[in-house]
Short mmCIF file of C-alpha atoms in Angstrom, two decimals:
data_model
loop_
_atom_site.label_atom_id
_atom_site.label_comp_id
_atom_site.label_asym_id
_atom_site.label_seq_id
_atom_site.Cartn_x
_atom_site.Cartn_y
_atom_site.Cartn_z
CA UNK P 1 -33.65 6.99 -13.40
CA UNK P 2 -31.21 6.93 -10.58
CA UNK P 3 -28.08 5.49 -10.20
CA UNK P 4 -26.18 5.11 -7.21
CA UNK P 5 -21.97 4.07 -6.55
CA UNK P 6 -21.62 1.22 -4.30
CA UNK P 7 -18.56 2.11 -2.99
CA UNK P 8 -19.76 1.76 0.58
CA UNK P 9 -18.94 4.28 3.74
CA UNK P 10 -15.11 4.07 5.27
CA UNK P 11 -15.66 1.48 7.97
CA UNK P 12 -15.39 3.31 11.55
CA UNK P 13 -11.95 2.68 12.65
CA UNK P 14 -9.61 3.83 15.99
CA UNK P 15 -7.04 6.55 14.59
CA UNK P 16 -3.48 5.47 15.33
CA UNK P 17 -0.37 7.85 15.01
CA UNK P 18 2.29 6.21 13.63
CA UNK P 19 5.28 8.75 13.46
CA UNK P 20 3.87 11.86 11.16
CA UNK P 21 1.15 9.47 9.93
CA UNK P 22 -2.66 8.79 10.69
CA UNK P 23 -3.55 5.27 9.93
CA UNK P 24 -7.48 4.73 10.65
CA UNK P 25 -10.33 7.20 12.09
CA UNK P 26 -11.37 8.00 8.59
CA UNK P 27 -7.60 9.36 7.21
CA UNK P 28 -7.13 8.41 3.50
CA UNK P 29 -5.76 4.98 3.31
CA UNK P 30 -1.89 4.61 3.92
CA UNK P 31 0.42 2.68 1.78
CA UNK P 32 3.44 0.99 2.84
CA UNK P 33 6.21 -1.13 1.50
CA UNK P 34 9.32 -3.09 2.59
CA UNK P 35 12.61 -3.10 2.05
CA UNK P 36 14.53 -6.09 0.65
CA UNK P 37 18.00 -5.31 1.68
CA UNK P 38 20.22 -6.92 4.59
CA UNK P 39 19.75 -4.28 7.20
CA UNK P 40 22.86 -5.05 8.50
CA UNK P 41 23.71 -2.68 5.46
CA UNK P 42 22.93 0.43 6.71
CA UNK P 43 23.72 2.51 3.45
CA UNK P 44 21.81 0.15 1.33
CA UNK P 45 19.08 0.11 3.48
CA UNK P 46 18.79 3.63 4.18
CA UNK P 47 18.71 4.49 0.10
CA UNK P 48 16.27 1.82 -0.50
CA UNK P 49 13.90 3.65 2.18
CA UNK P 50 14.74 6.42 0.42
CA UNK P 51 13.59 5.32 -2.75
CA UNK P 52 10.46 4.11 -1.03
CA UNK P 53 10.08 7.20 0.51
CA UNK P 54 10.13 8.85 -3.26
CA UNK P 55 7.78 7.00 -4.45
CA UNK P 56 5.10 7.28 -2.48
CA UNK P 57 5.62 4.92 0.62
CA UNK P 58 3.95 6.77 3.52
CA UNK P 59 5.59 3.77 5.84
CA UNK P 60 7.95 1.82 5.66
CA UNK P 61 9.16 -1.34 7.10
CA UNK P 62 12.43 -2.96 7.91
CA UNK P 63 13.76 -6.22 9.36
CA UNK P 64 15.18 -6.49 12.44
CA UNK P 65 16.21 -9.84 13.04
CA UNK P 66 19.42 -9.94 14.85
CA UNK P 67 21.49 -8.09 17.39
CA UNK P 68 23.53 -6.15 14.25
CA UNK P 69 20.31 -5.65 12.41
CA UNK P 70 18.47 -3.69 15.64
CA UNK P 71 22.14 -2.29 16.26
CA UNK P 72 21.67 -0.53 12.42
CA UNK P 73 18.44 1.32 13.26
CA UNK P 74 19.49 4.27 14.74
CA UNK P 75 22.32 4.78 12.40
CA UNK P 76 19.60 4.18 9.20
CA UNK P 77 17.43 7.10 11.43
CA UNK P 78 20.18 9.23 11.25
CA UNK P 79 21.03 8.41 7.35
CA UNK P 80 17.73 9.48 6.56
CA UNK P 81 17.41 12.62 8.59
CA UNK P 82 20.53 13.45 7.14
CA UNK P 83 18.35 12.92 3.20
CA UNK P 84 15.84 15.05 4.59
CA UNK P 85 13.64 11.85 5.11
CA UNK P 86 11.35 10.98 7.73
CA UNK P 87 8.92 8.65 6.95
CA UNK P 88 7.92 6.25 9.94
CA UNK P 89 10.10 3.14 10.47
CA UNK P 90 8.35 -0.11 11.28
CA UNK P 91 10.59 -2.94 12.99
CA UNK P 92 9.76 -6.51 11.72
CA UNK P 93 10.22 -9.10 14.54
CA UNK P 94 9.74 -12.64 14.60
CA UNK P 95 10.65 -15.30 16.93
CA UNK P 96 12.89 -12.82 18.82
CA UNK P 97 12.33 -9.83 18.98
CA UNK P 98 12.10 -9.37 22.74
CA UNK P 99 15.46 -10.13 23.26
CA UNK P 100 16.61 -7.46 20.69
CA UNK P 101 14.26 -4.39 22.00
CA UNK P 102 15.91 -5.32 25.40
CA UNK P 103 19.37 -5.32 24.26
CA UNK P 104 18.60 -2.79 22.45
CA UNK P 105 16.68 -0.14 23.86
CA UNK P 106 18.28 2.32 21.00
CA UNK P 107 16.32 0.39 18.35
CA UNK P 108 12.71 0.40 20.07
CA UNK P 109 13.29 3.98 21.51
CA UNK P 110 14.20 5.03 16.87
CA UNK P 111 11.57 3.04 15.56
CA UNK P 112 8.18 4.49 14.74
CA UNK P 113 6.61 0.68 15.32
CA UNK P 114 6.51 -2.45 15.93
CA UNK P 115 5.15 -5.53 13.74
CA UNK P 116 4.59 -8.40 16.09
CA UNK P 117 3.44 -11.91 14.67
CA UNK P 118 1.58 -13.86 17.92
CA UNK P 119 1.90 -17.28 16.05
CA UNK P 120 5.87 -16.52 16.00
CA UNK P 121 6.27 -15.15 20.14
CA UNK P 122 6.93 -18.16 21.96
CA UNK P 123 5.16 -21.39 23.09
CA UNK P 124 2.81 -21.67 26.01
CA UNK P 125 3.80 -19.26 29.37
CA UNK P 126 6.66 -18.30 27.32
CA UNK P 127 4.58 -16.76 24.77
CA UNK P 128 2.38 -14.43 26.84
CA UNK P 129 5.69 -13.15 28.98
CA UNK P 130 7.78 -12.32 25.46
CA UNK P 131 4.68 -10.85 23.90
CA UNK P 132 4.34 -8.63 27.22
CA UNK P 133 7.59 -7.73 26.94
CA UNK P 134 7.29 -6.48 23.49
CA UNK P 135 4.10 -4.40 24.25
CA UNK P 136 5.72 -3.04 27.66
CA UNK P 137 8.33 -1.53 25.17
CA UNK P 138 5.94 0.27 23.12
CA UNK P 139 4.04 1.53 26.27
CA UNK P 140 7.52 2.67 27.72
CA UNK P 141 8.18 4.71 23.64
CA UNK P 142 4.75 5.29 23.04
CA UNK P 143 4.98 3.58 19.78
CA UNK P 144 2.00 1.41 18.25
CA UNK P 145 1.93 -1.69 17.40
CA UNK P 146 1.08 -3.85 14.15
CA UNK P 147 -0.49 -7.50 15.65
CA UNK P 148 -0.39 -8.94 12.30
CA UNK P 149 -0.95 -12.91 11.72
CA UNK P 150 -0.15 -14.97 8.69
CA UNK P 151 -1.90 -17.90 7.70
CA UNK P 152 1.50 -19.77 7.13
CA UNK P 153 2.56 -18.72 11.22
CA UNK P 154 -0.46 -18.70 13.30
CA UNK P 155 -0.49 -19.58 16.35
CA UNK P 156 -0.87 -23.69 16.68
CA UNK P 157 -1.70 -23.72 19.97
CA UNK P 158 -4.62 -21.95 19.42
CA UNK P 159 -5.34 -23.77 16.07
CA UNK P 160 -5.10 -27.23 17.83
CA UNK P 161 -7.44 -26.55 20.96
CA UNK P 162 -10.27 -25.11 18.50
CA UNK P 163 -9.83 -28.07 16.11
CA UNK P 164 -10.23 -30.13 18.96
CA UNK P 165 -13.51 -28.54 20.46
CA UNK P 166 -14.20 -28.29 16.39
CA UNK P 167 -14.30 -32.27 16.55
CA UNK P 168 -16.45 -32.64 19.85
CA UNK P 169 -19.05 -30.97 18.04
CA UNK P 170 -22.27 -32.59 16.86
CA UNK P 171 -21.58 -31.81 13.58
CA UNK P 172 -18.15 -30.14 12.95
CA UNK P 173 -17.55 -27.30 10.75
CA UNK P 174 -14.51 -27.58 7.46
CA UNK P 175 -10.99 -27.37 8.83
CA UNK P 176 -10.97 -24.38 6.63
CA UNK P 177 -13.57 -22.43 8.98
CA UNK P 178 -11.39 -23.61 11.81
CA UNK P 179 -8.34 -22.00 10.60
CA UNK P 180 -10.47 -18.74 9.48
CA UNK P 181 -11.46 -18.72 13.36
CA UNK P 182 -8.21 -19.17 14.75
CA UNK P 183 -6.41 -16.35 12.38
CA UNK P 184 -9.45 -13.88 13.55
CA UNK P 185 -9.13 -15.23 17.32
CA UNK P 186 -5.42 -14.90 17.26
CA UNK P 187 -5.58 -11.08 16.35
CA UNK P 188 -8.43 -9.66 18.22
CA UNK P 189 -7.17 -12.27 21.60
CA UNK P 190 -3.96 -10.49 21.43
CA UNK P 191 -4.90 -7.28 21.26
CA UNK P 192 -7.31 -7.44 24.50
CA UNK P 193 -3.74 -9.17 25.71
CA UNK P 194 -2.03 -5.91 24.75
CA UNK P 195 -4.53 -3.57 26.15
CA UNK P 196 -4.63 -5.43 29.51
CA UNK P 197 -1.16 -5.12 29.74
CA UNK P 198 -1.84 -1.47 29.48
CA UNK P 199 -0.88 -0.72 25.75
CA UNK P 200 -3.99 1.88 24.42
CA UNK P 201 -6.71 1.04 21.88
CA UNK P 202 -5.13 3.86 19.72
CA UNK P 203 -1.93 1.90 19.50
CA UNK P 204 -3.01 -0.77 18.01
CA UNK P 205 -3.52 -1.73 14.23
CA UNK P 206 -4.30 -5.58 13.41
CA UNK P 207 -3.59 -7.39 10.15
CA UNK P 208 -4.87 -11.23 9.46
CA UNK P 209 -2.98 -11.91 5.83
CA UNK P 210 -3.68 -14.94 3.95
CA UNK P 211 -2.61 -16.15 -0.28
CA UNK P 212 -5.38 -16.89 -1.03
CA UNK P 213 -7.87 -13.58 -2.31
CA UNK P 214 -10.99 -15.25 -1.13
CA UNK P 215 -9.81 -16.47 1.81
CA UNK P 216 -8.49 -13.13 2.51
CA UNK P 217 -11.54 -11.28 1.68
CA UNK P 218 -13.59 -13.45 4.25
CA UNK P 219 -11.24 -13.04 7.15
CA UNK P 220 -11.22 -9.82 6.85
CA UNK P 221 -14.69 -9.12 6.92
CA UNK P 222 -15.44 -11.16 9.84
CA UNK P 223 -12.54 -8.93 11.35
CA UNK P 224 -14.39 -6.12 10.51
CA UNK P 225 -17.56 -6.69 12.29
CA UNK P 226 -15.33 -7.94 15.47
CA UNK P 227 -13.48 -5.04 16.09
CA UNK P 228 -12.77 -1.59 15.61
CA UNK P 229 -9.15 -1.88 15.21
CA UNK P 230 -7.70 0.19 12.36
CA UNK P 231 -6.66 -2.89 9.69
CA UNK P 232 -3.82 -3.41 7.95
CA UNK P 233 -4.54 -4.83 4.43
CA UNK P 234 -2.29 -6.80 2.70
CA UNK P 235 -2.64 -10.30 0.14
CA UNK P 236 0.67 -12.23 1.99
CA UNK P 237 3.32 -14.03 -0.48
CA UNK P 238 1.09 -12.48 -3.69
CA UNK P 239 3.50 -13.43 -6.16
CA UNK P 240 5.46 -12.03 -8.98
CA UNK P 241 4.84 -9.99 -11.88
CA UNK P 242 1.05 -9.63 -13.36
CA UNK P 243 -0.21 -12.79 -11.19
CA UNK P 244 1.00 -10.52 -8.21
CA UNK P 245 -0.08 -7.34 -8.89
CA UNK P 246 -3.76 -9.24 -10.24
CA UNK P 247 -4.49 -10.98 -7.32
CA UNK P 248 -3.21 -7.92 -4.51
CA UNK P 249 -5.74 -6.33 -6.65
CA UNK P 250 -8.47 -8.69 -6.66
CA UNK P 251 -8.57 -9.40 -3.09
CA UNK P 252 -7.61 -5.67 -1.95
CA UNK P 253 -10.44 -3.75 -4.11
CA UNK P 254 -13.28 -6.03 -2.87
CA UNK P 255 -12.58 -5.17 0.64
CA UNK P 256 -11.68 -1.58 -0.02
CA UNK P 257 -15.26 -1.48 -2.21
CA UNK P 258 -16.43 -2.24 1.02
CA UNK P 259 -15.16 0.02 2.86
CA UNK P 260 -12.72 -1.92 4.79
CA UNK P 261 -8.77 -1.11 5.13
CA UNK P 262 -6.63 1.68 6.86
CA UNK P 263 -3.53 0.98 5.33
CA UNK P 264 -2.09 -1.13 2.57
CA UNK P 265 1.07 -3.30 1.06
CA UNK P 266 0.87 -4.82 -2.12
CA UNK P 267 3.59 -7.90 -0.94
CA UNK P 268 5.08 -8.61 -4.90
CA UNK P 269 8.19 -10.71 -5.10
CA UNK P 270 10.46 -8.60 -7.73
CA UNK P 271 11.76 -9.90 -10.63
CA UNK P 272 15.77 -9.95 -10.99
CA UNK P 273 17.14 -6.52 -11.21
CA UNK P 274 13.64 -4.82 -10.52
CA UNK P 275 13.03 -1.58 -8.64
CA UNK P 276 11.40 -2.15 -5.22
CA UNK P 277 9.21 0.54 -5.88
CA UNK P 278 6.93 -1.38 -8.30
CA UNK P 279 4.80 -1.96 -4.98
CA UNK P 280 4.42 1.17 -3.96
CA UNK P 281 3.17 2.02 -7.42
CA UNK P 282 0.49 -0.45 -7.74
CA UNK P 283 -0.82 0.09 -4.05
CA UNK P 284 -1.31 4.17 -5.93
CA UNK P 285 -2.99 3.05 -8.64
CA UNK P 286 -5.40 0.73 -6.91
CA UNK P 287 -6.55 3.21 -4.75
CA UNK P 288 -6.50 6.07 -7.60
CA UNK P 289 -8.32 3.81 -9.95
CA UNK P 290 -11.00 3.39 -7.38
CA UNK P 291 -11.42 6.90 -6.97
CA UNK P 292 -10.26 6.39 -3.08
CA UNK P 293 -6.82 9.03 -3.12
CA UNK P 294 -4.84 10.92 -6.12
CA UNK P 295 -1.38 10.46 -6.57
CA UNK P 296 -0.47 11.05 -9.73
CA UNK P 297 -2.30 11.83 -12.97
CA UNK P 298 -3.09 8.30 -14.99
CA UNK P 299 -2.93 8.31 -18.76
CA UNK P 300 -6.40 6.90 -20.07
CA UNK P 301 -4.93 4.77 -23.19
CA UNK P 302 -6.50 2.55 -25.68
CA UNK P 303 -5.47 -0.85 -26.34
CA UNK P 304 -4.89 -0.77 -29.44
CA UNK P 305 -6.60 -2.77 -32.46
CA UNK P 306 -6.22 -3.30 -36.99
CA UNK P 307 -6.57 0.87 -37.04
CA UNK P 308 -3.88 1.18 -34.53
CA UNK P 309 -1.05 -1.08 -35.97
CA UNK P 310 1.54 1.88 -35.38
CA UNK P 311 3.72 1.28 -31.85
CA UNK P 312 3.60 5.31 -31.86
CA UNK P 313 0.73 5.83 -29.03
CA UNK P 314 1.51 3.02 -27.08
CA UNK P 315 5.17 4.65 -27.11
CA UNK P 316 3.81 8.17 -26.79
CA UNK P 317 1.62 6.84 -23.68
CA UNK P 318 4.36 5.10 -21.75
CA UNK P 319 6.13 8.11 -21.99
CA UNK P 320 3.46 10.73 -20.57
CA UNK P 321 2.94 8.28 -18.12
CA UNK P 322 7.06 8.41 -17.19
CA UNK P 323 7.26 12.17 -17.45
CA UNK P 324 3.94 13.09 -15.54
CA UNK P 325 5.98 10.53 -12.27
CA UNK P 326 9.11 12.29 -12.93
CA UNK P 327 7.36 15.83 -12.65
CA UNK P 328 5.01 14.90 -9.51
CA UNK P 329 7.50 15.43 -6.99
CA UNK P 330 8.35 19.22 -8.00
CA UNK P 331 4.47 19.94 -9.44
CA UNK P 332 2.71 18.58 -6.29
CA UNK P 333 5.44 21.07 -4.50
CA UNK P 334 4.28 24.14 -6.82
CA UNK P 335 0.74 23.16 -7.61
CA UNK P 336 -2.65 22.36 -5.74
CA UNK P 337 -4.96 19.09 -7.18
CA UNK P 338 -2.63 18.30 -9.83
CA UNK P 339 -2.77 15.04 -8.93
CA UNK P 340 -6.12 14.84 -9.99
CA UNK P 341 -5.54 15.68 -13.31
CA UNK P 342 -6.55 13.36 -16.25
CA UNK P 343 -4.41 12.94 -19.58
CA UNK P 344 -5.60 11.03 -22.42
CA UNK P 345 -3.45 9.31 -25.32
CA UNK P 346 -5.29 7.93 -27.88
CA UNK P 347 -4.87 5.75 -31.33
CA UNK P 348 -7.33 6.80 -33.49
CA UNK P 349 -10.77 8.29 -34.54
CA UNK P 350 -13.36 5.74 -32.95
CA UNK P 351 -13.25 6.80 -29.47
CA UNK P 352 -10.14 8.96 -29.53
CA UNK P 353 -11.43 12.18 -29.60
CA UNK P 354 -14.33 11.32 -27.47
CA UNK P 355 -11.89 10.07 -24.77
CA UNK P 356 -9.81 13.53 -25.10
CA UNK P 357 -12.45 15.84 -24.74
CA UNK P 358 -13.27 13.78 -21.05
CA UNK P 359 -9.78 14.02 -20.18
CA UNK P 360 -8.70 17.48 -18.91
CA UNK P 361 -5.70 17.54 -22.03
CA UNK P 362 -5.90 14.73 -24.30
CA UNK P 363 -4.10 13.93 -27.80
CA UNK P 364 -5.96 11.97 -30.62
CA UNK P 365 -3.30 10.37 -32.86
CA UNK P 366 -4.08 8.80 -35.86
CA UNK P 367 -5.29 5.22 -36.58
CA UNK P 368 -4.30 3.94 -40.20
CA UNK P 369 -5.99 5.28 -43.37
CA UNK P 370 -6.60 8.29 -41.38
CA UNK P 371 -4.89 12.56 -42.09
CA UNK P 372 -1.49 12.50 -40.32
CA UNK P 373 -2.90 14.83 -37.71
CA UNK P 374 -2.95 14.31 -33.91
CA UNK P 375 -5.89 17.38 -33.03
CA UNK P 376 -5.78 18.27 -28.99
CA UNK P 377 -8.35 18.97 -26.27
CA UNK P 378 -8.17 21.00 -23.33
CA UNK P 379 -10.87 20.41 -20.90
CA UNK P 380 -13.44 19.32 -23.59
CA UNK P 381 -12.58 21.84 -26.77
CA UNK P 382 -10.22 20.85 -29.36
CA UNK P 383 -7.24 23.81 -28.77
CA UNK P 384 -4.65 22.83 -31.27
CA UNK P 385 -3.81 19.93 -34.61
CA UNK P 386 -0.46 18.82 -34.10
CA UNK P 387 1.62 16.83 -37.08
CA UNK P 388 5.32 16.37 -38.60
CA UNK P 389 7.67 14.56 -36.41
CA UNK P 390 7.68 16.31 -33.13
CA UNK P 391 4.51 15.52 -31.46
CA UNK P 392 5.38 14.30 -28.77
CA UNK P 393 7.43 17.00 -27.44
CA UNK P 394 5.10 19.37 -28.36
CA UNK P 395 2.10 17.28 -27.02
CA UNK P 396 4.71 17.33 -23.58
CA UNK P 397 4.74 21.14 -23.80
CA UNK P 398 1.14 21.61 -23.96
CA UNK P 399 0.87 19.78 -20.63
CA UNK P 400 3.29 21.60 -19.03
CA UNK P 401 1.49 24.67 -20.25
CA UNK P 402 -2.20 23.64 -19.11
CA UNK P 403 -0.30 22.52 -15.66
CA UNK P 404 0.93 26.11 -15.03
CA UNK P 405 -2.48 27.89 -16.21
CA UNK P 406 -4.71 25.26 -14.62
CA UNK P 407 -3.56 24.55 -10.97
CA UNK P 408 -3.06 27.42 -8.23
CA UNK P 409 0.34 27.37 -6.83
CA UNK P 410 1.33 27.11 -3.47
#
């Protein structure tokens, strides 16, 4: 009997250096985020990055909208350098943004790239001249450049000429197919633009985002057996809370099952008083779940059923979880693979200690009717019974224990 994964092959790709960052040519996929804040603001701005940054955002992108908002890079550059921070910048320009990289050559000269919508450039001959002038900027920096369309801002010109030729036709095609067309068309047209205005093939990353996860998930594979672009993945508007984080999800881990995607935003709208980080986080645990990078070690936890009526695991979970987040940033300084290290907490006796002994340290708590004893498991052997009322601290200082045997330091 043989069984085989069908997580397929990394699509081939073009590498693309993006400040200290690979994105494409077979480098682990990057995630990104976005900051929120007025940039105008450059101490708000510059923290949020910063949080980003801390997180786990290996990009990160800002708006630059107006003259004060490119005016703020450089002094946001310098904030960070100052924090020790250099993860690459990405300017966000719509509508304008050729007018503010030439009144500001500071701001295209400090930023690591540049996202550039074709649907929102111009109209007609004033489209291709802004659009060249925003590519002649990053071949004068040598930055790359994000084409990135949006089903809500394509470009109509396009979509109108290939509805039109869509209604000449014999028999025409859905309106839907149409608009799939001109998405794909609009990305891979104006990147042969770029590269005929001289801008290389390994500047150039292309994104086609859409709300909708199947619509996504077809777009994107027809863009993947167009091109060789590195792709920016990304489910546009997603949402807010679980409908957000289920549907980046969905659409994300069919395409990344296939192996198509170079890089990664999870685009959740945050709820009131909510840490912009929660992005970041979910784009980690997608691709950790799917076995595709490590970030941090995941706590395996049960549900919870009629033996588990006690809150105790479930609080004992969330808290591993918390402390093993809080610790990454100093263990993945101090340890090699610990990342990669699994931590079970579970609620009882039916698959609790089975669970622990797969885990590399797991704690079996126990389920109702059952010995107030919570026995431990280090890489598959039961080490230790813990009981009385300070488990979980000494459950905590077991881990920290197995963390400095297990993992060779740096």
């Amino acid at each position: 009997m043989s069984f085989t994964s069908t997580l397929q092959p990394r699509r081939h790709s073009i590498a693309v250096k993006v400040g200290s960052v690979t994105v494409g040519g077979g480098a682990p996929v990057v995630i990104q985020s976005m900051t929120n804040t007025d940039t105008v603001d450059e101490i708000a701005t510059a923290q949020q990055i910063a949080e980003l940054a801390a997180s786990g955002s290996e990009m990160v992108r800002i708006t630059v909208n107006t003259d004060e908002a490119a005016a703020a890079v450089v002094g946001i550059k310098a904030r960070l350098k100052h924090m020790g921070i250099n993860v690459p910048l990405v300017g966000d320009f719509h509508f304008n943004g050729h007018k503010l990289l030439t009144a500001h050559p500071e701001c295209a000269a400090a930023l690591d790239k540049y996202r550039i919508n074709p649907g929102n450039v111009g109209r007609g001959k004033k489209r291709d001249e802004q659009f060249a002038t925003m590519i002649q900027f990053a071949i004068d920096y040598d930055k790359p450049v994000r084409i990135g369309v949006n089903w809500g801002s394509m470009d109509q010109e396009l979509l109108a000429r290939l509805m039109d030729e869509n209604a000449q036709k014999a028999e025409p095609e859905d309106p839907k197919q149409v608009m799939f067309e001109t998405v794909v068309r609009s990305a891979i047209d104006s990147a042969k633009q770029a590269e005929d205005i001289g801008l290389a093939r390994d500047k150039i990353i292309l994104s086609c985002k859409m709300s909708d996860v199947q619509d996504l998930v077809t777009v994107y594979r027809e863009m993947a057996q167009r091109c060789d672009y590195a792709l920016h993945l990304g489910l546009t508007e997603a949402g807010m809370g679980s409908k957000g984080i289920v549907a980046s999800t969905a659409a994300l881990a069919i395409l990344l099952q296939q192996g198509i995607g170079d890089t990664i935003r999870i685009s959740l709208t945050p709820e009131p008083g909510a840490a912009r980080t929660k992005e970041v986080i979910v784009a980690q645990e997608i691709l950790q779940t799917m076995g595709l990078r490590a970030f941090v070690p995941l706590v395996t936890a049960c549900p919870g059923c009629g033996r588990t009526s006690s809150s105790y695991f479930q609080e004992l979970a969330e808290k591993i979880q918390a402390y093993l987040r809080q610790q990454m940033p100093q263990w993945k300084q101090r340890y090699d693979g610990v990342e990669s290290m699994s931590v079970a907490v579970m609620g009882c006796v039916v698959n609790g200690p089975g669970e622990s002994k797969h885990a590399n340290i797991g704690i079996s708590l126990p389920g109702n009717g059952e010995k107030p004893v919570a026995p431990v498991y280090e890489d598959g052997e039961k080490t230790v019974t813990l009981k009385g009322d300070n488990i979980a601290a000494e459950f905590q200082q077991l881990l920290d224990q197995y963390v400095e045997r297990t993992y060779s330091k740096h």
